[in-house]
């Protein structure tokens, strides 16, 4: 019985290398595979045994000392991108922007509530900048369908109810714009300020930021979810919440004028304005709540013409277009 046990154990014991007795001092012992490859030395405490478990089926290596080659990181420093030649270059001026699109702009030539040509133009220009890695969020208005402030008081409709109807109009615009964007391959999410889980996600700040980080366009609908606040205020609020670097207000005019260009043909386009210029001059750019919120959070505002081809992508990339509110153009273009 003992001889049978020895015949079974002996082949396995041949894989063990006996080391000196525990009284001996530790030493460096070479670990050697059966195929003759030296994998380096290991410091083995005295009185231990080393079990060689390598397989003889492993083929020879060209350089056993470089068994694991270090991998070079391809991640560029923040604020830098890689061009076609593999050289680093400065990234775009803004990495995360919020685009405010008014309901009137979506109506286009006013023949219908929503002009598909306008939504497709917006989608294509947004697509051109998202491919560059710029994160884009959008707030849509609802004035092309229903403006709460204009309908308040009609047939006994109070302001709160009228504003809630206007919020529903922004959801309709958002869903239409989402469908247009996804038809050309832009992943898009709609988030609403009050729950409409069958058609859109509820607004959750962290989820919205995560969508942006994954390259998705996020459309914020239903304003702030509260009556007596405009979608301009909602745009300023969401801009501050998601840490966007600029608020881009797309309208039907080239920017901010010193007078109404529709009634005064000689009105001049203003290149730069401060927040105080807007509030003190009572300029009809944004409501006072929105512009004050931008001022308190140091958010620049660019007002530009949505209907001119290429203006959206230019504004998103930080090029000089329309009127800049809150800081001079030179401060934006100096590092571009």
XYZ file of N, CA, C and O in Angstrom, residues 41-201:
644
model
N 14.095 36.391 -10.389
C 14.352 35.821 -9.072
C 13.316 36.288 -8.075
O 12.802 37.401 -8.178
N 12.996 35.443 -7.132
C 12.079 35.799 -6.067
C 12.759 35.567 -4.731
O 13.519 34.618 -4.565
N 12.490 36.424 -3.797
C 13.043 36.242 -2.463
C 12.160 35.258 -1.705
O 11.006 35.522 -1.434
N 12.703 34.071 -1.407
C 11.920 32.992 -0.817
C 12.359 32.789 0.616
O 13.553 32.585 0.886
N 11.466 32.873 1.570
C 11.847 32.610 2.962
C 12.322 31.170 3.105
O 11.868 30.268 2.405
N 13.247 30.971 4.029
C 13.787 29.632 4.248
C 12.707 28.700 4.761
O 11.793 29.102 5.473
N 12.840 27.431 4.397
C 11.890 26.430 4.864
C 10.637 26.344 4.024
O 9.703 25.651 4.391
N 10.563 27.088 2.905
C 9.403 27.032 2.034
C 9.723 26.198 0.795
O 10.895 25.936 0.483
N 8.714 25.814 0.048
C 8.903 25.121 -1.209
C 8.199 25.896 -2.299
O 7.165 26.517 -2.059
N 8.741 25.868 -3.499
C 8.172 26.565 -4.645
C 7.569 25.544 -5.576
O 8.243 24.573 -5.954
N 6.299 25.735 -5.959
C 5.616 24.813 -6.851
C 5.586 25.424 -8.242
O 5.041 26.505 -8.440
N 6.192 24.756 -9.206
C 6.194 25.220 -10.589
C 4.935 24.722 -11.278
O 4.764 23.516 -11.478
N 4.033 25.664 -11.629
C 2.755 25.277 -12.220
C 2.652 25.670 -13.677
O 1.564 25.745 -14.231
N 3.750 26.048 -14.287
C 3.692 26.494 -15.676
C 3.430 25.335 -16.595
O 3.796 24.190 -16.314
N 2.773 25.615 -17.710
C 2.434 24.582 -18.677
C 3.494 24.502 -19.749
O 4.003 25.523 -20.216
N 3.806 23.310 -20.171
C 4.797 23.135 -21.229
C 4.237 23.477 -22.592
O 4.961 23.510 -23.575
N 2.896 23.748 -22.660
C 2.298 24.084 -23.942
C 2.540 25.525 -24.337
O 2.275 25.928 -25.453
N 3.016 26.329 -23.379
C 3.267 27.734 -23.687
C 4.495 27.839 -24.557
O 5.550 27.308 -24.224
N 4.373 28.512 -25.682
C 5.492 28.645 -26.606
C 6.546 29.577 -26.072
O 6.329 30.333 -25.125
N 7.706 29.592 -26.667
C 8.794 30.466 -26.226
C 8.455 31.924 -26.473
O 7.770 32.262 -27.430
N 8.918 32.778 -25.612
C 8.719 34.221 -25.727
C 9.978 34.856 -26.263
O 11.090 34.410 -25.995
N 9.785 35.925 -27.037
C 10.932 36.586 -27.642
C 11.738 37.354 -26.625
O 12.952 37.465 -26.745
N 11.070 37.899 -25.619
C 11.776 38.693 -24.622
C 11.148 38.425 -23.267
O 10.190 39.087 -22.868
N 11.653 37.427 -22.541
C 11.010 37.068 -21.274
C 11.057 38.154 -20.242
O 10.231 38.205 -19.350
N 12.003 39.069 -20.322
C 12.104 40.122 -19.325
C 11.039 41.186 -19.518
O 10.764 41.969 -18.646
N 10.411 41.244 -20.718
C 9.347 42.205 -20.993
C 8.033 41.454 -21.181
O 7.337 41.598 -22.179
N 7.769 40.577 -20.217
C 6.556 39.751 -20.298
C 5.300 40.581 -20.383
O 4.374 40.278 -21.104
N 5.249 41.676 -19.621
C 4.103 42.594 -19.654
C 4.591 43.961 -20.089
O 5.298 44.650 -19.362
N 4.245 44.332 -21.297
C 4.668 45.616 -21.826
C 3.812 46.720 -21.235
O 2.590 46.607 -21.210
N 4.388 47.793 -20.753
C 3.572 48.901 -20.243
C 2.794 49.557 -21.360
O 3.310 49.756 -22.453
N 1.524 49.888 -21.063
C 0.660 50.520 -22.046
C 0.725 52.031 -21.897
O 0.561 52.566 -20.807
N 0.925 52.711 -23.010
C 0.972 54.163 -22.985
C -0.433 54.727 -22.983
O -1.295 54.281 -23.734
N -0.677 55.689 -22.144
C -2.006 56.288 -22.046
C -2.271 57.163 -23.244
O -1.404 57.906 -23.705
N -3.495 57.063 -23.780
C -3.897 57.894 -24.904
C -4.795 59.040 -24.463
O -5.351 59.739 -25.289
N -4.970 59.223 -23.169
C -5.840 60.277 -22.648
C -5.078 61.590 -22.649
O -3.993 61.699 -22.087
N -5.633 62.587 -23.321
C -4.988 63.895 -23.387
C -5.341 64.709 -22.154
O -6.374 64.501 -21.535
N -4.491 65.663 -21.785
C -4.811 66.542 -20.662
C -6.086 67.305 -20.922
O -6.473 67.531 -22.063
N -6.742 67.731 -19.837
C -7.997 68.481 -19.966
C -7.749 69.759 -20.752
O -6.778 70.472 -20.531
N -8.639 70.026 -21.707
C -8.508 71.229 -22.517
C -7.719 71.026 -23.781
O -7.503 71.970 -24.525
N -7.270 69.783 -24.076
C -6.510 69.500 -25.271
C -7.211 68.375 -26.039
O -7.859 67.517 -25.469
N -7.042 68.399 -27.368
C -7.580 67.341 -28.203
C -6.487 66.861 -29.142
O -5.419 67.457 -29.231
N -6.756 65.770 -29.863
C -5.791 65.198 -30.790
C -6.267 65.433 -32.206
O -7.406 65.149 -32.541
N -5.402 65.990 -33.049
C -5.791 66.190 -34.435
C -5.414 64.987 -35.273
O -4.952 63.972 -34.775
N -5.579 65.085 -36.622
C -5.373 63.934 -37.489
C -3.922 63.460 -37.497
O -3.634 62.299 -37.764
N -2.985 64.338 -37.263
C -1.573 63.970 -37.299
C -1.080 63.436 -35.976
O 0.094 63.106 -35.839
N -1.967 63.349 -34.966
C -1.566 62.833 -33.669
C -0.968 63.884 -32.759
O -0.539 63.579 -31.653
N -0.934 65.145 -33.189
C -0.389 66.207 -32.370
C -1.499 66.840 -31.553
O -2.637 66.941 -32.007
N -1.175 67.278 -30.355
C -2.177 67.910 -29.506
C -2.447 69.324 -29.975
O -1.572 70.000 -30.506
N -3.666 69.773 -29.779
C -4.047 71.127 -30.162
C -5.067 71.638 -29.162
O -5.742 70.866 -28.496
N -5.224 72.967 -29.034
C -6.202 73.495 -28.090
C -7.614 73.095 -28.487
O -7.945 73.006 -29.659
N -8.439 72.804 -27.498
C -9.816 72.422 -27.766
C -10.648 73.672 -28.020
O -10.154 74.790 -27.995
N -11.956 73.466 -28.265
C -12.845 74.591 -28.519
C -12.967 75.463 -27.289
O -12.682 75.049 -26.171
N -13.439 76.683 -27.541
C -13.515 77.643 -26.447
C -14.420 77.144 -25.338
O -14.098 77.256 -24.168
N -15.583 76.610 -25.714
C -16.513 76.086 -24.720
C -16.666 74.585 -24.896
O -16.764 74.081 -26.003
N -16.727 73.878 -23.789
C -16.899 72.435 -23.826
C -18.336 72.018 -23.505
O -18.762 70.939 -23.880
N -19.074 72.867 -22.797
C -20.477 72.574 -22.485
C -21.278 73.862 -22.618
O -20.958 74.875 -21.971
N -22.300 73.836 -23.446
C -23.086 75.037 -23.709
C -24.560 74.724 -23.530
O -24.990 73.557 -23.596
N -25.343 75.779 -23.319
C -26.799 75.651 -23.289
C -27.377 76.555 -24.369
O -27.109 77.751 -24.386
N -28.141 75.964 -25.263
C -28.759 76.686 -26.371
C -30.231 76.909 -26.064
O -30.971 75.958 -25.827
N -30.631 78.166 -26.065
C -32.046 78.511 -25.841
C -32.681 78.832 -27.191
O -32.253 79.752 -27.890
N -33.683 78.044 -27.557
C -34.381 78.244 -28.825
C -35.801 78.692 -28.517
O -36.554 77.979 -27.840
N -36.165 79.857 -29.001
C -37.507 80.378 -28.734
C -38.535 79.647 -29.583
O -38.223 79.108 -30.655
N -39.765 79.627 -29.093
C -40.830 78.988 -29.853
C -41.079 79.682 -31.173
O -41.358 79.033 -32.186
N -40.986 81.016 -31.195
C -41.205 81.764 -32.430
C -40.190 81.380 -33.498
O -40.508 81.336 -34.691
N -38.960 81.080 -33.071
C -37.938 80.684 -34.036
C -38.277 79.334 -34.672
O -38.015 79.109 -35.851
N -38.884 78.437 -33.897
C -39.250 77.130 -34.435
C -40.386 77.226 -35.451
O -40.555 76.348 -36.289
N -41.156 78.296 -35.371
C -42.279 78.465 -36.294
C -41.830 78.841 -37.694
O -42.594 78.685 -38.652
N -40.617 79.342 -37.826
C -40.099 79.679 -39.152
C -40.867 80.789 -39.819
O -40.932 81.919 -39.319
N -41.500 80.472 -40.953
C -42.225 81.496 -41.715
C -43.619 81.756 -41.171
O -44.425 82.427 -41.820
N -43.949 81.206 -40.000
C -45.226 81.422 -39.313
C -46.418 80.787 -40.021
O -47.561 81.016 -39.630
N -46.206 79.973 -41.046
C -47.322 79.332 -41.729
C -47.876 78.152 -40.933
O -48.992 77.707 -41.157
N -47.051 77.625 -40.023
C -47.478 76.527 -39.173
C -46.772 76.640 -37.832
O -45.842 77.434 -37.680
N -47.240 75.881 -36.867
C -46.675 76.002 -35.530
C -45.189 75.650 -35.484
O -44.398 76.310 -34.816
N -44.816 74.567 -36.162
C -43.416 74.137 -36.195
C -43.004 73.929 -37.642
O -43.703 73.243 -38.400
N -41.883 74.522 -38.018
C -41.358 74.370 -39.366
C -40.310 73.258 -39.365
O -39.244 73.414 -38.753
N -40.562 72.130 -40.030
C -39.589 71.035 -40.040
C -38.226 71.442 -40.596
O -37.201 70.875 -40.201
N -38.205 72.416 -41.498
C -36.926 72.870 -42.042
C -36.073 73.528 -40.960
O -34.853 73.381 -40.940
N -36.721 74.254 -40.052
C -35.986 74.912 -38.970
C -35.427 73.879 -38.003
O -34.260 73.934 -37.608
N -36.248 72.915 -37.608
C -35.765 71.895 -36.672
C -34.652 71.058 -37.286
O -33.697 70.684 -36.602
N -34.742 70.763 -38.580
C -33.675 70.001 -39.231
C -32.393 70.822 -39.317
O -31.294 70.282 -39.147
N -32.517 72.108 -39.561
C -31.334 72.972 -39.597
C -30.651 73.012 -38.232
O -29.417 72.927 -38.133
N -31.461 73.111 -37.173
C -30.896 73.095 -35.816
C -30.193 71.762 -35.557
O -29.067 71.722 -35.050
N -30.847 70.673 -35.925
C -30.286 69.340 -35.669
C -28.955 69.157 -36.382
O -27.993 68.630 -35.801
N -28.862 69.566 -37.624
C -27.620 69.371 -38.384
C -26.475 70.196 -37.821
O -25.336 69.733 -37.764
N -26.760 71.419 -37.412
C -25.689 72.255 -36.874
C -25.250 71.778 -35.494
O -24.062 71.828 -35.159
N -26.198 71.319 -34.693
C -25.828 70.748 -33.394
C -25.009 69.482 -33.596
O -24.024 69.228 -32.886
N -25.381 68.674 -34.590
C -24.635 67.444 -34.877
C -23.195 67.756 -35.241
O -22.267 67.037 -34.851
N -22.969 68.835 -35.991
C -21.616 69.157 -36.434
C -20.692 69.520 -35.279
O -19.473 69.312 -35.376
N -21.242 70.031 -34.185
C -20.392 70.411 -33.053
C -20.301 69.306 -32.010
O -19.289 69.188 -31.321
N -21.341 68.478 -31.895
C -21.250 67.375 -30.936
C -20.197 66.368 -31.380
O -19.580 65.695 -30.546
N -19.947 66.273 -32.685
C -18.891 65.380 -33.174
C -17.510 65.868 -32.770
O -16.542 65.104 -32.809
N -17.400 67.139 -32.406
C -16.128 67.694 -31.942
C -15.941 67.519 -30.443
O -14.943 67.960 -29.887
N -16.927 66.916 -29.794
C -16.823 66.687 -28.362
C -17.467 67.747 -27.499
O -17.359 67.702 -26.273
N -18.150 68.721 -28.106
C -18.821 69.763 -27.338
C -20.151 69.228 -26.825
O -20.921 68.613 -27.561
N -20.414 69.448 -25.545
C -21.649 68.975 -24.926
C -22.722 70.053 -25.050
O -22.494 71.209 -24.662
N -23.884 69.676 -25.571
C -24.940 70.645 -25.882
C -26.221 70.280 -25.153
O -26.717 69.150 -25.259
N -26.750 71.237 -24.420
C -28.086 71.138 -23.825
C -28.962 72.209 -24.468
O -28.460 73.261 -24.887
N -30.244 71.948 -24.555
C -31.166 72.865 -25.230
C -32.379 73.109 -24.348
O -32.909 72.176 -23.719
N -32.805 74.362 -24.290
C -34.081 74.730 -23.671
C -34.958 75.313 -24.764
O -34.528 76.201 -25.512
N -36.159 74.797 -24.890
C -37.070 75.269 -25.938
C -38.206 76.075 -25.320
O -38.668 75.777 -24.215
N -38.649 77.072 -26.051
C -39.818 77.851 -25.654
C -41.076 77.235 -26.222
O -41.035 76.204 -26.895
N -42.206 77.891 -25.982
C -43.480 77.356 -26.469
C -44.374 78.408 -27.085
O -45.556 78.159 -27.335
N -43.815 79.598 -27.349
C -44.626 80.696 -27.852
C -45.233 80.462 -29.219
O -46.193 81.146 -29.588
N -44.703 79.535 -29.984
C -45.276 79.235 -31.301
C -46.598 78.483 -31.186
O -47.387 78.449 -32.129
N -46.848 77.880 -30.019
C -48.081 77.120 -29.807
C -49.004 77.831 -28.822
O -50.196 78.030 -29.091
N -48.460 78.210 -27.683
C -49.286 78.845 -26.650
C -48.376 79.654 -25.731
O -47.390 79.133 -25.202
N -48.711 80.935 -25.574
C -47.967 81.807 -24.663
C -48.866 82.142 -23.479
O -49.870 82.848 -23.612
N -48.495 81.624 -22.305
C -49.352 81.767 -21.139
C -49.652 83.196 -20.763
O -50.803 83.535 -20.431
N -48.635 84.077 -20.803
C -48.832 85.466 -20.390
C -49.849 86.174 -21.278
O -50.561 87.074 -20.823
N -49.944 85.769 -22.548
C -50.867 86.425 -23.477
C -52.310 85.944 -23.285
O -53.251 86.685 -23.565
N -52.460 84.710 -22.807
C -53.788 84.141 -22.674
C -54.372 84.293 -21.280
O -55.561 84.013 -21.056
N -53.578 84.733 -20.326
C -54.079 84.881 -18.954
C -55.235 85.883 -18.927
O -55.137 86.977 -19.486
N -56.320 85.520 -18.303
C -57.478 86.394 -18.205
C -58.551 86.112 -19.226
O -59.700 86.577 -19.079
N -58.201 85.350 -20.276
C -59.191 85.045 -21.311
C -60.127 83.932 -20.828
O -59.653 82.865 -20.399
N -61.407 84.190 -20.897
C -62.420 83.202 -20.490
C -62.192 82.698 -19.074
O -62.411 81.520 -18.762
N -61.718 83.575 -18.228
C -61.525 83.216 -16.833
C -60.265 82.407 -16.577
O -60.089 81.854 -15.477
N -59.361 82.299 -17.557
C -58.129 81.521 -17.388
C -57.146 82.311 -16.529
O -56.718 83.402 -16.905
N -56.802 81.769 -15.359
C -55.857 82.480 -14.494
C -54.434 82.270 -14.987
O -54.144 81.382 -15.791
N -53.513 83.093 -14.484
C -52.140 83.085 -14.976
C -51.440 81.744 -14.719
O -50.701 81.247 -15.577
N -51.664 81.149 -13.565
C -51.003 79.883 -13.267
C -51.411 78.794 -14.260
O -50.567 78.057 -14.785
N -52.711 78.695 -14.527
C -53.187 77.689 -15.484
C -52.676 77.976 -16.880
O -52.285 77.055 -17.623
N -52.673 79.247 -17.252
C -52.176 79.619 -18.579
C -50.690 79.263 -18.726
O -50.262 78.755 -19.774
N -49.912 79.496 -17.683
C -48.483 79.159 -17.749
C -48.263 77.656 -17.830
O -47.335 77.187 -18.505
N -49.095 76.892 -17.149
C -48.957 75.444 -17.237
C -49.285 74.941 -18.642
O -48.650 73.991 -19.137
N -50.251 75.561 -19.299
C -50.541 75.194 -20.688
C -49.337 75.531 -21.571
O -48.950 74.754 -22.463
N -48.724 76.675 -21.310
C -47.526 77.046 -22.054
C -46.380 76.062 -21.838
O -45.607 75.761 -22.757
N -46.260 75.515 -20.620
C -45.225 74.514 -20.354
C -45.473 73.258 -21.173
O -44.528 72.632 -21.685
N -46.724 72.868 -21.297
C -47.049 71.706 -22.126
C -46.678 71.959 -23.586
O -46.260 71.035 -24.296
N -46.812 73.198 -24.028
C -46.425 73.537 -25.406
C -44.927 73.342 -25.611
O -44.486 72.871 -26.667
N -44.109 73.658 -24.598
C -42.661 73.452 -24.736
C -42.324 71.962 -24.831
O -41.364 71.583 -25.507
N -43.115 71.125 -24.169
C -42.873 69.676 -24.259
C -43.142 69.190 -25.674
O -42.397 68.356 -26.222
N -44.181 69.693 -26.302
C -44.475 69.321 -27.690
C -43.321 69.702 -28.606
O -42.878 68.904 -29.454
N -42.805 70.912 -28.438
C -41.658 71.341 -29.245
C -40.435 70.470 -28.989
O -39.697 70.122 -29.916
N -40.223 70.104 -27.722
C -39.051 69.300 -27.366
C -39.118 67.911 -27.995
O -38.113 67.397 -28.508
N -40.295 67.301 -27.967
C -40.439 65.964 -28.548
C -40.244 66.010 -30.061
O -39.605 65.128 -30.657
N -40.750 67.053 -30.693
C -40.567 67.203 -32.143
C -39.086 67.381 -32.471
O -38.560 66.745 -33.398
N -38.397 68.219 -31.705
C -36.972 68.455 -31.950
C -36.158 67.191 -31.674
O -35.196 66.890 -32.395
N -36.534 66.444 -30.651
C -35.844 65.184 -30.359
C -35.978 64.206 -31.522
O -34.993 63.568 -31.931
N -37.180 64.075 -32.057
C -37.397 63.163 -33.179
C -36.562 63.566 -34.385
O -35.997 62.717 -35.088
N -36.467 64.873 -34.632
C -35.666 65.351 -35.763
C -34.193 65.023 -35.564
O -33.512 64.566 -36.491
N -33.676 65.242 -34.354
C -32.272 64.979 -34.093
C -31.939 63.498 -34.191
O -30.923 63.107 -34.775
N -32.800 62.662 -33.643
C -32.510 61.239 -33.680
C -32.664 60.662 -35.084
O -32.087 59.623 -35.395
N -33.393 61.352 -35.955
C -33.522 60.882 -37.333
C -32.212 61.001 -38.097
O -32.020 60.327 -39.114
N -31.289 61.843 -37.626
C -29.975 61.971 -38.271
C -28.869 61.427 -37.370
O -27.691 61.727 -37.564
N -29.266 60.623 -36.379
C -28.279 59.897 -35.608
C -27.728 60.577 -34.379
O -26.690 60.169 -33.860
N -28.394 61.615 -33.867
C -27.929 62.283 -32.655
C -28.675 61.701 -31.458
O -29.896 61.852 -31.358
N -28.000 61.022 -30.534
C -28.696 60.520 -29.338
C -29.190 61.681 -28.490
O -28.423 62.582 -28.143
N -30.463 61.688 -28.172
C -31.098 62.836 -27.519
C -32.008 62.367 -26.397
O -32.665 61.325 -26.511
N -32.046 63.125 -25.330
C -32.942 62.863 -24.218
C -33.749 64.124 -23.912
O -33.195 65.229 -23.916
N -35.046 63.945 -23.638
C -35.904 65.051 -23.205
C -36.146 64.889 -21.719
O -36.530 63.808 -21.259
N -35.924 65.967 -20.967
C -36.215 65.975 -19.539
C -37.185 67.112 -19.246
O -36.988 68.238 -19.689
N -38.227 66.790 -18.507
C -39.258 67.778 -18.212
C -39.221 68.172 -16.742
O -38.829 67.370 -15.877
N -39.667 69.395 -16.467
C -39.632 69.911 -15.103
C -40.705 69.288 -14.222
O -40.586 69.318 -12.996
N -41.778 68.763 -14.809
C -42.741 67.970 -14.030
C -42.916 66.630 -14.731
O -42.654 66.482 -15.925
N -43.349 65.641 -13.994
C -43.308 64.267 -14.461
C -44.295 63.996 -15.598
O -45.478 64.275 -15.485
N -43.728 63.446 -16.682
C -44.501 62.957 -17.822
C -43.777 61.702 -18.299
O -43.225 61.652 -19.400
N -43.722 60.704 -17.436
C -42.830 59.563 -17.629
C -43.114 58.769 -18.893
O -42.244 58.054 -19.379
N -44.311 58.873 -19.444
C -44.622 58.131 -20.665
C -43.935 58.719 -21.890
O -43.734 58.006 -22.884
N -43.579 59.997 -21.845
C -43.004 60.640 -23.032
C -41.605 61.199 -22.799
O -40.884 61.476 -23.768
N -41.196 61.390 -21.555
C -39.896 62.004 -21.294
C -39.423 61.656 -19.888
O -40.212 61.196 -19.045
N -38.147 61.892 -19.649
C -37.583 61.685 -18.321
C -37.905 62.878 -17.424
O -38.009 64.010 -17.912
